[in-house]
Coordinates of C-alpha atoms and ligand atoms in Angstrom, one line a residue:
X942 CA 36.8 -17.6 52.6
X943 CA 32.9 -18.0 51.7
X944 CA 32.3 -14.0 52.5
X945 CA 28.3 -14.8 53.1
X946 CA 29.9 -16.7 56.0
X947 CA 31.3 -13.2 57.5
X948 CA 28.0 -11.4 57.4
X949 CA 25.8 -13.2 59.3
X950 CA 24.7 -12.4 61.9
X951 CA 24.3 -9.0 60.5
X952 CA 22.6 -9.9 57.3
X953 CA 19.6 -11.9 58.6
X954 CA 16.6 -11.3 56.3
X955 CA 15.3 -8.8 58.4
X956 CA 14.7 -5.0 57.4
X957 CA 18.1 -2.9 58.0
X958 CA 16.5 0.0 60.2
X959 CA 17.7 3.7 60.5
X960 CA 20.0 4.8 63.6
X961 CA 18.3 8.0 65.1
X962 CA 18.9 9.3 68.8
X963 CA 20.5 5.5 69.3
X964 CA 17.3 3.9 68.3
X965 CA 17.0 1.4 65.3
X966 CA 13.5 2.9 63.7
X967 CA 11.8 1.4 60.8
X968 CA 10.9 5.0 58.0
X969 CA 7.9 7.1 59.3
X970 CA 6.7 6.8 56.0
X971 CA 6.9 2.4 56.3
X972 CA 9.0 2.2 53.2
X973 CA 12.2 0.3 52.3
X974 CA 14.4 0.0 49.3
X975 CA 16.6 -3.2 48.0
X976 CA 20.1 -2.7 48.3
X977 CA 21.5 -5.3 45.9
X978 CA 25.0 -7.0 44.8
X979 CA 26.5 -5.6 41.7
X980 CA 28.1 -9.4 40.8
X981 CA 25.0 -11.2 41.2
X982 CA 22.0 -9.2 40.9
X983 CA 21.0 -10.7 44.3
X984 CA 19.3 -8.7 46.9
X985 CA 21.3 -8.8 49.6
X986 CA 19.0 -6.7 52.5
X987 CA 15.8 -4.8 52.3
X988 CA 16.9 -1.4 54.0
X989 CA 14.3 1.5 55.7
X990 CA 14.2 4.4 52.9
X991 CA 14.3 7.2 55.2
X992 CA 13.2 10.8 53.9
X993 CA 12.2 14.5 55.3
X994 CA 10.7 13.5 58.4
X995 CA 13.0 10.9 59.1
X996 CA 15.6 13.7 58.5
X997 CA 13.8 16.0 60.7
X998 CA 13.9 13.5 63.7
X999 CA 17.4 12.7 63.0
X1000 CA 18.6 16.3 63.2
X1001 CA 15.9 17.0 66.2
X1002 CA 18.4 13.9 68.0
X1003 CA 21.3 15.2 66.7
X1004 CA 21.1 18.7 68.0
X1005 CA 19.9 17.2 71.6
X1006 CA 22.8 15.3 72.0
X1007 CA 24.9 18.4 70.6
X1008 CA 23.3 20.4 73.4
X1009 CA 23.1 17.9 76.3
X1010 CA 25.9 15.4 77.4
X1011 CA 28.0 16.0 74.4
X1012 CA 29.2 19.1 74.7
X1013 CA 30.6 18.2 78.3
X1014 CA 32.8 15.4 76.7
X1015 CA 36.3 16.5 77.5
X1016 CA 38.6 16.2 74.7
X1017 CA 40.4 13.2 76.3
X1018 CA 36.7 11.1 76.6
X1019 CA 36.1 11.9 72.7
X1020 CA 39.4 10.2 72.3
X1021 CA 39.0 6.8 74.5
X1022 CA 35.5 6.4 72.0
X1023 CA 37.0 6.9 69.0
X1024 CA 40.0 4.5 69.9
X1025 CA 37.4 2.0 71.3
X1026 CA 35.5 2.7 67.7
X1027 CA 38.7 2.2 65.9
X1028 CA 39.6 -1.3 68.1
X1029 CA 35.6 -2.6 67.3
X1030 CA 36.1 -2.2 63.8
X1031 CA 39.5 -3.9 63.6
X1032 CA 38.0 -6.7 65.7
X1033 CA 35.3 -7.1 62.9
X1034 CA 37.6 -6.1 59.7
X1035 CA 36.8 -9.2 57.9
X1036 CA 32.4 -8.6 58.1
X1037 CA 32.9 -5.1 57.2
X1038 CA 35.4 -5.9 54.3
X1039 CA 32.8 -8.9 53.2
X1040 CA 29.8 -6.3 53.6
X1041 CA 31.2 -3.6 50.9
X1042 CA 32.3 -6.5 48.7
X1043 CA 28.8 -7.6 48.7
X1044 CA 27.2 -4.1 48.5
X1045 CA 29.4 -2.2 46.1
X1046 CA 31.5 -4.9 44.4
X1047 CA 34.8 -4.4 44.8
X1048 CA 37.6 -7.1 45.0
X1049 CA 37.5 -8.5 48.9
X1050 CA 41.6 -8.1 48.7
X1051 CA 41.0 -4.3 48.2
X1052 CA 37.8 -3.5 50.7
X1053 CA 40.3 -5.9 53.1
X1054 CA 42.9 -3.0 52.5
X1055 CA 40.3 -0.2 52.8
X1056 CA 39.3 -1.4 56.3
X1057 CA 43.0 -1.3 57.7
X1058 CA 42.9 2.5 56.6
X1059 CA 39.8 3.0 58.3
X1060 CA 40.9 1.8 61.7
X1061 CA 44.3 4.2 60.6
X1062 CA 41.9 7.1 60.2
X1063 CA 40.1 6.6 63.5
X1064 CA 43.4 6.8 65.5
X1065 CA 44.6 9.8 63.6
X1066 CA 41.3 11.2 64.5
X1067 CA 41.3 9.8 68.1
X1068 CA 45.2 11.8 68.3
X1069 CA 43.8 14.8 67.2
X1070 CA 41.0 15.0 69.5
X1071 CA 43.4 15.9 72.4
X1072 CA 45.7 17.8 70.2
X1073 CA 43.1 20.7 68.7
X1074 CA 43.9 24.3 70.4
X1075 CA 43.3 27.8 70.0
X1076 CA 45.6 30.9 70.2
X1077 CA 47.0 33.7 72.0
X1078 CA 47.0 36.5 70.0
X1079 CA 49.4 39.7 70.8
X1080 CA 46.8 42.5 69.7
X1081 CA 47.9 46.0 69.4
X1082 CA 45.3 48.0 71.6
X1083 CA 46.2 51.0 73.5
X1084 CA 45.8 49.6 77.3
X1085 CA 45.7 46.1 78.7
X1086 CA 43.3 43.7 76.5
X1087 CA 44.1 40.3 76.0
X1088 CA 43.1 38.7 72.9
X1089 CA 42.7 34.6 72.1
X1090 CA 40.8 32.0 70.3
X1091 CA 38.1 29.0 70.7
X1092 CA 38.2 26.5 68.4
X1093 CA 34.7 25.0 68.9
X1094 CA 32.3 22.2 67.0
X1095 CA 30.6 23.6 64.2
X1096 CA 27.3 21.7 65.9
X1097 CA 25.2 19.4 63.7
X1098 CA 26.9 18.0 60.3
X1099 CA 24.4 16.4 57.5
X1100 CA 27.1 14.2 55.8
X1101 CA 26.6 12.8 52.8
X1102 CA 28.8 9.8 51.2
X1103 CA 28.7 8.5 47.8
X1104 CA 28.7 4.3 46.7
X1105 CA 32.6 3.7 46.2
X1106 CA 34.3 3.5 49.4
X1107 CA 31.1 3.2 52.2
X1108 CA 33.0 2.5 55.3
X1109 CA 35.9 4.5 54.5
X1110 CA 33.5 7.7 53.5
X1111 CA 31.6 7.2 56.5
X1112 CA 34.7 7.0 58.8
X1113 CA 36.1 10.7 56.8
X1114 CA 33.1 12.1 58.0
X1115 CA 32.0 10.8 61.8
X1116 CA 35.8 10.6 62.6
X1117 CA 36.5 14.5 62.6
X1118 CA 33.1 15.1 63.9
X1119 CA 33.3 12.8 67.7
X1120 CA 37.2 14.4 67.4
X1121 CA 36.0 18.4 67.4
X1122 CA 32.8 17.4 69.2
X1123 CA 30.3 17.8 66.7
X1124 CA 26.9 15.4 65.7
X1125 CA 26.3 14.1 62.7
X1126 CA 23.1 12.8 61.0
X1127 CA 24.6 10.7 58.2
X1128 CA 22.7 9.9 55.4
X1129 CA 24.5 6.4 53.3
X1130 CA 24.3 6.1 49.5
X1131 CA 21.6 4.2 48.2
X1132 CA 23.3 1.6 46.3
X1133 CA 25.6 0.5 49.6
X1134 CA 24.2 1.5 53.0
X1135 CA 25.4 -1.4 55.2
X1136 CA 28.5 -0.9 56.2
X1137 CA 27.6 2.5 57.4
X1138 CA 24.7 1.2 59.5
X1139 CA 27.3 -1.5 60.7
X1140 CA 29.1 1.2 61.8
X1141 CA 26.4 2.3 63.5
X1142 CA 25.9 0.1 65.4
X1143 CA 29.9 -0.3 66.6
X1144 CA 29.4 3.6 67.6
X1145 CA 26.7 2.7 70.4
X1146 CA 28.2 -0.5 71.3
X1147 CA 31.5 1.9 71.6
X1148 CA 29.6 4.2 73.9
X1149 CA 29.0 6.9 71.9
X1150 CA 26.0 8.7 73.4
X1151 CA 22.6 8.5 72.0
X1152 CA 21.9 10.9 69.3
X1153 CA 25.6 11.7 68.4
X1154 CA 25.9 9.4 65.7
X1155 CA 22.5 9.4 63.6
X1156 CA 22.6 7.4 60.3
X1157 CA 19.5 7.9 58.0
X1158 CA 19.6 5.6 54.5
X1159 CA 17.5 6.7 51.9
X1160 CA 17.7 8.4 48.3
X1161 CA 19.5 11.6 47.4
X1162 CA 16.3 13.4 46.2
X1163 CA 14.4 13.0 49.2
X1164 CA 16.7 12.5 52.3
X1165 CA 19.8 14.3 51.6
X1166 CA 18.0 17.2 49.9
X1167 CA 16.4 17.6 53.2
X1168 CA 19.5 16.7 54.8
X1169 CA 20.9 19.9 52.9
X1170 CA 18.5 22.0 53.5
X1171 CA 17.7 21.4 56.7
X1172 CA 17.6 24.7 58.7
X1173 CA 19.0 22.8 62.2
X1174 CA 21.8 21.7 60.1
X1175 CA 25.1 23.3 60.3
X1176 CA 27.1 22.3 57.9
X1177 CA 27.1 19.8 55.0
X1178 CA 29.9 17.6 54.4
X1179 CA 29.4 16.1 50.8
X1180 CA 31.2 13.6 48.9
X1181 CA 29.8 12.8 45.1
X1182 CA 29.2 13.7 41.4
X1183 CA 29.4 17.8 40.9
X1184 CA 26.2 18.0 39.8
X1185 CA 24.5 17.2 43.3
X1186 CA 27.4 19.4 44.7
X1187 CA 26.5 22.4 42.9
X1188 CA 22.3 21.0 43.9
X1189 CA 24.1 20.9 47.7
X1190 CA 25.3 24.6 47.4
X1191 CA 21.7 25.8 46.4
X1192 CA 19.8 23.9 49.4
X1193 CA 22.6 25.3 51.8
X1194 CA 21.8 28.9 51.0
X1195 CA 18.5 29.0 53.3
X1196 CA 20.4 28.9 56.6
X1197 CA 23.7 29.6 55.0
X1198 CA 25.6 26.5 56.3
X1199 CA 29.3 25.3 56.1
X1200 CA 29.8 23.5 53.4
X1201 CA 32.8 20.7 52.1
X1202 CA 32.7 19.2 49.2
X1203 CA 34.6 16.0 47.7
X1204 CA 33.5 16.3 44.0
X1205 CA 34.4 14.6 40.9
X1206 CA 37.9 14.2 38.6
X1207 CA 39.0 13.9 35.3
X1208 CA 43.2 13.8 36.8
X1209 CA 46.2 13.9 34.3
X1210 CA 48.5 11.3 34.7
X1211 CA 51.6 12.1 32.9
X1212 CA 54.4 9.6 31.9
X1213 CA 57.7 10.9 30.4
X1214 CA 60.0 9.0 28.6
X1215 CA 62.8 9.0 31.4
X1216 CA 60.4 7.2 33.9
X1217 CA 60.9 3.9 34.9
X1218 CA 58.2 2.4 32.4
X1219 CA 58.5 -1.0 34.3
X1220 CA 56.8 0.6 37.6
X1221 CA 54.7 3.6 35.4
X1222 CA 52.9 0.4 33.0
X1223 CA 51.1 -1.2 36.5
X1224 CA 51.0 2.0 37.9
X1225 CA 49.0 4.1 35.1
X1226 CA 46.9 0.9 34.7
X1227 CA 45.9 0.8 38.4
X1228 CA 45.9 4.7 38.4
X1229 CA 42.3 4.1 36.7
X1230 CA 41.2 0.5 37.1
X1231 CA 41.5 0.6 40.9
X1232 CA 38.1 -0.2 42.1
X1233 CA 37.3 -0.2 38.3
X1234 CA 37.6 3.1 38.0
X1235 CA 35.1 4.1 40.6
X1236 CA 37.8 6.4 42.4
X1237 CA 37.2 10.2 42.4
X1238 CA 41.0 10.7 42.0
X1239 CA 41.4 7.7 39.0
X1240 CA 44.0 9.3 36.5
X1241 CA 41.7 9.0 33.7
X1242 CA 44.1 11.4 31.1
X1243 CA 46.9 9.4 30.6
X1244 CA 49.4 11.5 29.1
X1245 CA 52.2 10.1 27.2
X1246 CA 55.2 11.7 25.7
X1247 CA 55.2 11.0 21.9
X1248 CA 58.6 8.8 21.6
X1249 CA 57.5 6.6 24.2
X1250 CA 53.3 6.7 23.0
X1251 CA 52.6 3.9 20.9
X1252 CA 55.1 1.0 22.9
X1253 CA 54.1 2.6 26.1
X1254 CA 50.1 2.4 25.5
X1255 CA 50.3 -1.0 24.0
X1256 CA 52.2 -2.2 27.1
X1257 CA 49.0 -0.4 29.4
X1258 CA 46.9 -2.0 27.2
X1259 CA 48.2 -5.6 27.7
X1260 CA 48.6 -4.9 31.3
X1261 CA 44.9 -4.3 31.6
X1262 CA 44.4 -7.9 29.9
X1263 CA 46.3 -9.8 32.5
X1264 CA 43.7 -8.6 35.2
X1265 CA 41.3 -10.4 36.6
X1266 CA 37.7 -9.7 36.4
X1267 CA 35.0 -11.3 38.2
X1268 CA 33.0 -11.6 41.5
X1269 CA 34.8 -9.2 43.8
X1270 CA 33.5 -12.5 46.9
X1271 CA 36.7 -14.6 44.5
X1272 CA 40.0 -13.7 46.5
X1273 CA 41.6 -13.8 42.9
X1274 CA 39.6 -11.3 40.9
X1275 CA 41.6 -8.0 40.9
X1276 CA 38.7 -6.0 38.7
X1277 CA 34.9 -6.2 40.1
X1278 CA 31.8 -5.7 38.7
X1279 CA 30.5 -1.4 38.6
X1280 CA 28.0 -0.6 41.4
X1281 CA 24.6 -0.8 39.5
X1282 CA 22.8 -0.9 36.1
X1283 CA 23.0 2.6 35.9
X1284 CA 26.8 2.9 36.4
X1285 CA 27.0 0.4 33.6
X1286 CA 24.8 2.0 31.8
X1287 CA 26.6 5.6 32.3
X1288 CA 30.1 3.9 31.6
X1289 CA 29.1 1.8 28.2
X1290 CA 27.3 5.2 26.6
X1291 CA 31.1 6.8 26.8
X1292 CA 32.7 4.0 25.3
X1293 CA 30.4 4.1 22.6
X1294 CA 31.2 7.7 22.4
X1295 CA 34.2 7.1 22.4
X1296 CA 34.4 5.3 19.2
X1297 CA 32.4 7.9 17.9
X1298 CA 35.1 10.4 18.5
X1299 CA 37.4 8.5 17.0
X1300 CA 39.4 7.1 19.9
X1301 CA 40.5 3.8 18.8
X1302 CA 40.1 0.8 21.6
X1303 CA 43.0 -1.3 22.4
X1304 CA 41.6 -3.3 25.0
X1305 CA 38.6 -4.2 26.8
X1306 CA 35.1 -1.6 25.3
X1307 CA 32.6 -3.5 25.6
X1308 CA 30.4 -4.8 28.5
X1309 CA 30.9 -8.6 29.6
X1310 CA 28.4 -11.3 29.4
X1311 CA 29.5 -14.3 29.4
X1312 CA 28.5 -17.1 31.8
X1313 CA 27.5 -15.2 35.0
X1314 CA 28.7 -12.0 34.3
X1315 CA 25.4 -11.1 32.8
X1316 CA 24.0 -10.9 35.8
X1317 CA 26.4 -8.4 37.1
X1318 CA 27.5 -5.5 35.7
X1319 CA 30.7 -6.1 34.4
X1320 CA 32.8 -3.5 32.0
X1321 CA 36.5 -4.5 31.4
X1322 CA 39.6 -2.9 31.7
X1323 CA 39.4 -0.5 28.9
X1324 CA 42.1 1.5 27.1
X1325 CA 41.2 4.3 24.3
X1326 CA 44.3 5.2 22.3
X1327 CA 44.2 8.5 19.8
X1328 CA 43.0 10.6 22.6
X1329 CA 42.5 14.3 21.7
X1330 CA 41.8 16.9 24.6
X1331 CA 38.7 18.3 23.0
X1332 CA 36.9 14.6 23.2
X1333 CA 34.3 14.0 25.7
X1334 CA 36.0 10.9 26.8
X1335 CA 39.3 13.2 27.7
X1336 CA 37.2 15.8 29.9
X1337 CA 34.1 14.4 31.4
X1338 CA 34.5 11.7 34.5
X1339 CA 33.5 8.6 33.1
X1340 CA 33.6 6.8 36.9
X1341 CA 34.5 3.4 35.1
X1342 CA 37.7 1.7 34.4
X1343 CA 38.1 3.6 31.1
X1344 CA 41.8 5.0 30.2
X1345 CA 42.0 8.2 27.4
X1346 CA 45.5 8.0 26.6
X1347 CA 47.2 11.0 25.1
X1348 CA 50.0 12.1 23.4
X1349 CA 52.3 15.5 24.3
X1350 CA 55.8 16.5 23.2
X1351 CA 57.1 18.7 26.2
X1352 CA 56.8 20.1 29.4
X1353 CA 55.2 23.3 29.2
X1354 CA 52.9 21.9 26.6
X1355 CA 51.6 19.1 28.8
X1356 CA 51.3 21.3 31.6
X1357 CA 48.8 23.9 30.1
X1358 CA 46.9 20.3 28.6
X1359 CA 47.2 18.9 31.7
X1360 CA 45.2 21.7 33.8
X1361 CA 43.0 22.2 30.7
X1362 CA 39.8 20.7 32.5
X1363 CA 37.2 22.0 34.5
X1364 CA 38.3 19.6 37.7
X1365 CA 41.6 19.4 39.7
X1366 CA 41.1 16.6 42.5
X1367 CA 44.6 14.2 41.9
X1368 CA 47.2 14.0 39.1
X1369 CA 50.3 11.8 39.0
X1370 CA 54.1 12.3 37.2
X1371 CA 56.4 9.0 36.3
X1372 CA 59.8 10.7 35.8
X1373 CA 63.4 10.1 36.7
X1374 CA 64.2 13.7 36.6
X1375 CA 63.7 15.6 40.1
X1376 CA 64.0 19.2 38.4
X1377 CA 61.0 17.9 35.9
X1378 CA 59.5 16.4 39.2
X1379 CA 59.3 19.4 41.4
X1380 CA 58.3 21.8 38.5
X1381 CA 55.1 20.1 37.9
X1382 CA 54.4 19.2 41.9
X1383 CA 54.0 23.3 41.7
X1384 CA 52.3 23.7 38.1
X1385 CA 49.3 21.1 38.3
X1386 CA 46.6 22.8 39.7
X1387 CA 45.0 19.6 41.7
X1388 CA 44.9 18.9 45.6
X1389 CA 47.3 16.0 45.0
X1390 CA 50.4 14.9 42.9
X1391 CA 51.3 11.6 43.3
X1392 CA 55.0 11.1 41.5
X1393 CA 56.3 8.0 40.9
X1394 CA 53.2 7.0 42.6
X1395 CA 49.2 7.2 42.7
X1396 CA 46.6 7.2 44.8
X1397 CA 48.4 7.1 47.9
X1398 CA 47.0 8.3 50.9
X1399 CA 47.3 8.7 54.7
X1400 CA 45.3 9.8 56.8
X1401 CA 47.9 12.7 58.0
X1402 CA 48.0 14.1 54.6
X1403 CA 45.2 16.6 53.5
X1404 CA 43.3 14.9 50.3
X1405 CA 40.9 17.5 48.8
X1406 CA 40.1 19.3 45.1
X1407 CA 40.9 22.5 43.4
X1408 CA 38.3 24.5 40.8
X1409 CA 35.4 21.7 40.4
X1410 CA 36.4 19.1 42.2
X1411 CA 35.1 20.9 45.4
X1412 CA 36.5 22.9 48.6
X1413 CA 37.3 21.8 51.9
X1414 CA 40.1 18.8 53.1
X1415 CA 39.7 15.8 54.4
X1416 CA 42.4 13.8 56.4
X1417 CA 45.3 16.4 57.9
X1418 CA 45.1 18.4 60.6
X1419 CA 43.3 20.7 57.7
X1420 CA 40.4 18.5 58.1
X1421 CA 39.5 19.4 61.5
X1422 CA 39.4 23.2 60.7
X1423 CA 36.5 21.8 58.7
X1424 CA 34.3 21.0 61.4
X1425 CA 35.6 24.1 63.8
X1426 CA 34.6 27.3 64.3
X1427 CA 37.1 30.1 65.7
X1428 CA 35.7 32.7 67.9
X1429 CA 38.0 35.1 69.5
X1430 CA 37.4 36.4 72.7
X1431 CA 38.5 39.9 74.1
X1432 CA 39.5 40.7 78.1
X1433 CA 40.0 43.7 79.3
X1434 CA 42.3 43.9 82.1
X1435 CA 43.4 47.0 83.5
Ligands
NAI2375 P1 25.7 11.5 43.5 O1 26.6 12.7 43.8 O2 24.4 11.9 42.9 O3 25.4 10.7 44.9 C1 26.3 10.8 46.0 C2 25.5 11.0 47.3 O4 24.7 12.1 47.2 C3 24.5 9.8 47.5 O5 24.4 9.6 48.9 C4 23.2 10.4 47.0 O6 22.0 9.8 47.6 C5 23.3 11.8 47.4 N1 22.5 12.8 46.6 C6 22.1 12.7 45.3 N2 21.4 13.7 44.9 C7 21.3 14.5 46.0 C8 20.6 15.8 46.3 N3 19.9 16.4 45.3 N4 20.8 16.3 47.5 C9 21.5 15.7 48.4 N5 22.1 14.5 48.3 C10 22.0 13.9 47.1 O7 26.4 10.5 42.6 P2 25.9 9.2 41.9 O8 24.5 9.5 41.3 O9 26.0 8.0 42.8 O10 26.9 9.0 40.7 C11 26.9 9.8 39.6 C12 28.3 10.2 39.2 O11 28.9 11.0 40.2 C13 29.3 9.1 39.0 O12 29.2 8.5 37.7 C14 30.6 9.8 39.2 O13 31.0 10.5 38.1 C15 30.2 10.8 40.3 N6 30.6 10.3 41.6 C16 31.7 10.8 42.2 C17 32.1 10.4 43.5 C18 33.3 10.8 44.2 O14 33.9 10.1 45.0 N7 33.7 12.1 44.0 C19 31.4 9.3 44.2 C20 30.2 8.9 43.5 C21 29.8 9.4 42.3
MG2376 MG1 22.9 10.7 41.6

């Protein structure tokens, strides 16, 4: 499949405009930004750079629409759009799964997989739309005073999505907000905003009503700052490094908004010899070089019990050089290139420190360049052997396909190593033993365990962090709580 063939009409040459009160609008201000592909260097669309004021219309369209129509939607309505939503971007899987190729990078067989799970997450969503309910509670009162709940919409969500997964971010975010009957202003990463203006523009052929569904690109400095500090926004739903979380907490204080956050991780993965090595080997590889390690939840700390250390990490290591790295466009390449120059640029200054600490490389390390990989930015599957906890490379996320494997010698030992770091979004377990199994499902302190397993997901089953990896759940029935607030109301009756 030539993927350039699957984006047109929607990559044209002309400037990609903002979505605001179901308008396409070029910036107040007149600028653009390039958004560009990470395999080629190419520009691929010039894109409106939206920024306060843009924001401030956005929100001004978003709270209209929360007030007006909107809020007479009936549960049942919300459902037919998002179903219609989730049918529109089935129908056009194969230009949204060429778009994030082209935008981000990654391999067209995974952003092919992503775009099934979106169209998943929008049914779940559409299902719970009809499903969400307060209670009646039995109070204890002297007299005759009946007591229940409202679950209502929050009102006006400033969501904010990150580079790695555009369509599927965007989807986590305007999904539970048309289910609970919020708005949302959303504001794209600047390294891949198309697919979520594609999206855009599937919500008003959809139906969804003017305003509801604002999307404002632009750069996190200028438009999601304002986004976050917007004093008609009421609640921030943030997915990203910790650093702009903790920036997001801050510019949330003024009007003290609801926040969620979807922060960073630096997740154990723990092998033990009884594990069946044959499934842990692909698995603890793909554990981290899954969208070359641009995954929140990678399992970067690959812990490895000592018998099984050295055979086990060379057989990870060889793994990683039977994968495929290229142009994420070639059906065959299973490892793309990272998102931008700074990425690469983040990525190769920790395997240089990595070296420096002593970590000893046993495969990949170094950036590629040969041919046309110089224009990309292309870092190999990469696995560091002679790990130790206390090196940067074991406790700060590296966001690239970069393994730190480890060695530990029992249980309790690799549990308190395991949870020593300051994030706890996913972790994984390869063991035969179920007593071993269900003792660390309950000792990790992350929001998921995979066993046996990573990175799966559903959009049923909450996904969110402990400590620094942020508050809040997306996916579940959890994640609708999110974007809900419960007020009780009191009758008097006698
Ligand atoms: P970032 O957290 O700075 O950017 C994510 C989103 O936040 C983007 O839309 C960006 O425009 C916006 N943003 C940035 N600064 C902001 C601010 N002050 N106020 C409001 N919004 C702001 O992440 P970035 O710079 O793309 O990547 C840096 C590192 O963050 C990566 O190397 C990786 O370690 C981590 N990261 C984690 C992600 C995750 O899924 N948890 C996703 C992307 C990055
Ligand atoms: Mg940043």
């Amino acid at each position: 499949m030539n993927v350039m063939t699957q984006v047109h009409p929607f990559l044209d040459g002309k400037t990609k405009r903002m979505l605001i009160g179901g308008k396409w609008l070029e910036a107040a201000s007149g600028k653009t930004f390039e958004t560009r592909n990470p395999a080629t260097g190419e520009i691929l669309a010039h894109v409106a750079e939206g920024d306060a004021e843009d924001i401030d219309r956005a929100v001004a369209a978003a709270r209209e629409a929360f007030n007006g129509p909107w809020s007479k939607f009936k549960p049942a309505q919300r459902q037919a759009l998002l179903l219609k939503l989730a049918d529109l971007v089935e129908e056009n899987i194969e230009e949204f799964a060429a778009l994030d190729t082209l935008d981000m990078g990654a391999p067209i067989s995974r952003t092919r997989g992503n775009k099934a799970r979106a169209v998943g997450m929008l049914r779940f969503y559409a299902g719970m739309a009809t499903a969400l309910h307060g209670e009646t509670i039995n109070n204890s009162l002297p007299g005759e005073i009946v007591s229940f709940t409202l679950k209502e919409p929050v009102g006006v969500v400033g969501a904010i999505i990150p580079w790695n997964g555009p369509l599927t971010a965007a989807i986590w975010k305007i999904g539970p907000a048309l289910a609970t009957g919020c708005t949302v202003v959303l504001k794209p990463a600047e390294e891949a905003p198309l697919t979520p203006l594609r999206l855009g523009e599937l919500c008003l052929e959809a139906g969804v009503p003017p305003g509801v569904v604002n999307v404002v690109p632009g750069f996190g400095e200028t438009a999601g700052a304002a986004l976050a500090s917007h004093p008609d926004v009421d609640k921030v739903a943030f997915t990203g490094s910790h650093v702009t979380g903790q920036s997001i907490i801050r510019a949330s204080a003024g009007n003290l908004k609801r926040v969620s956050l979807e922060l960073g991780g630096k997740s154990p993965d723990i092998v033990f010899a009884d594990a069946d090595l044959s499934q842990a080997v692909p698995g603890s590889g793909m554990a981290v070089f899954a969208n070359s390690g641009q995954i929140c939840s990678a399992g970067t700390r690959l812990f490895v019990e000592k018998k099984i250390y050295d055979e086990f990490v060379s057989r990870v290591a060889d793994f990683s050089k039977t994968l495929r790295v290229g142009n994420g466009a070639d059906p065959e390449t299973q490892v793309g290139p990272l998102v931008s120059q700074e990425q690469m640029t983040r990525v190769s200054s920790y395997l240089n420190i990595g070296r420096q600490e002593g970590a000893r490389p046993l495969s990949g390390g170094e950036r590629l360049t040969d041919g046309d990989m110089a224009k990309g930015f292309f870092v190999p599957p990469t696995v560091f052997a002679d790990v130790r906890d206390d090196m940067r490379i074991a406790q700060e996320e590296i966001f690239g396909p970069v393994i730190s494997a480890i060695p530990f010698t029992d249980v309790e030992e690799v549990i308190e190593r395991g949870n020593k770091t300051q994030f706890g979004l996913g972790s994984g377990v390869w063991t035969r033993d179920v007593g071993k199994a269900h003792k660390l499902a309950r000792a990790i302190r992350a929001g998921s365990v995979w066993i046996n397993c990573y990175q799966a997901m559903d959009p049923a089953v909450p996904f969110g962090g402990y400590k620094m990896s942020g508050y809040g759940r997306e996916s579940g029935v959890q994640h609708l709580e999110e974007y809900l607030n419960v007020k009780a109301v009191w009758i008097k009756t006698d």
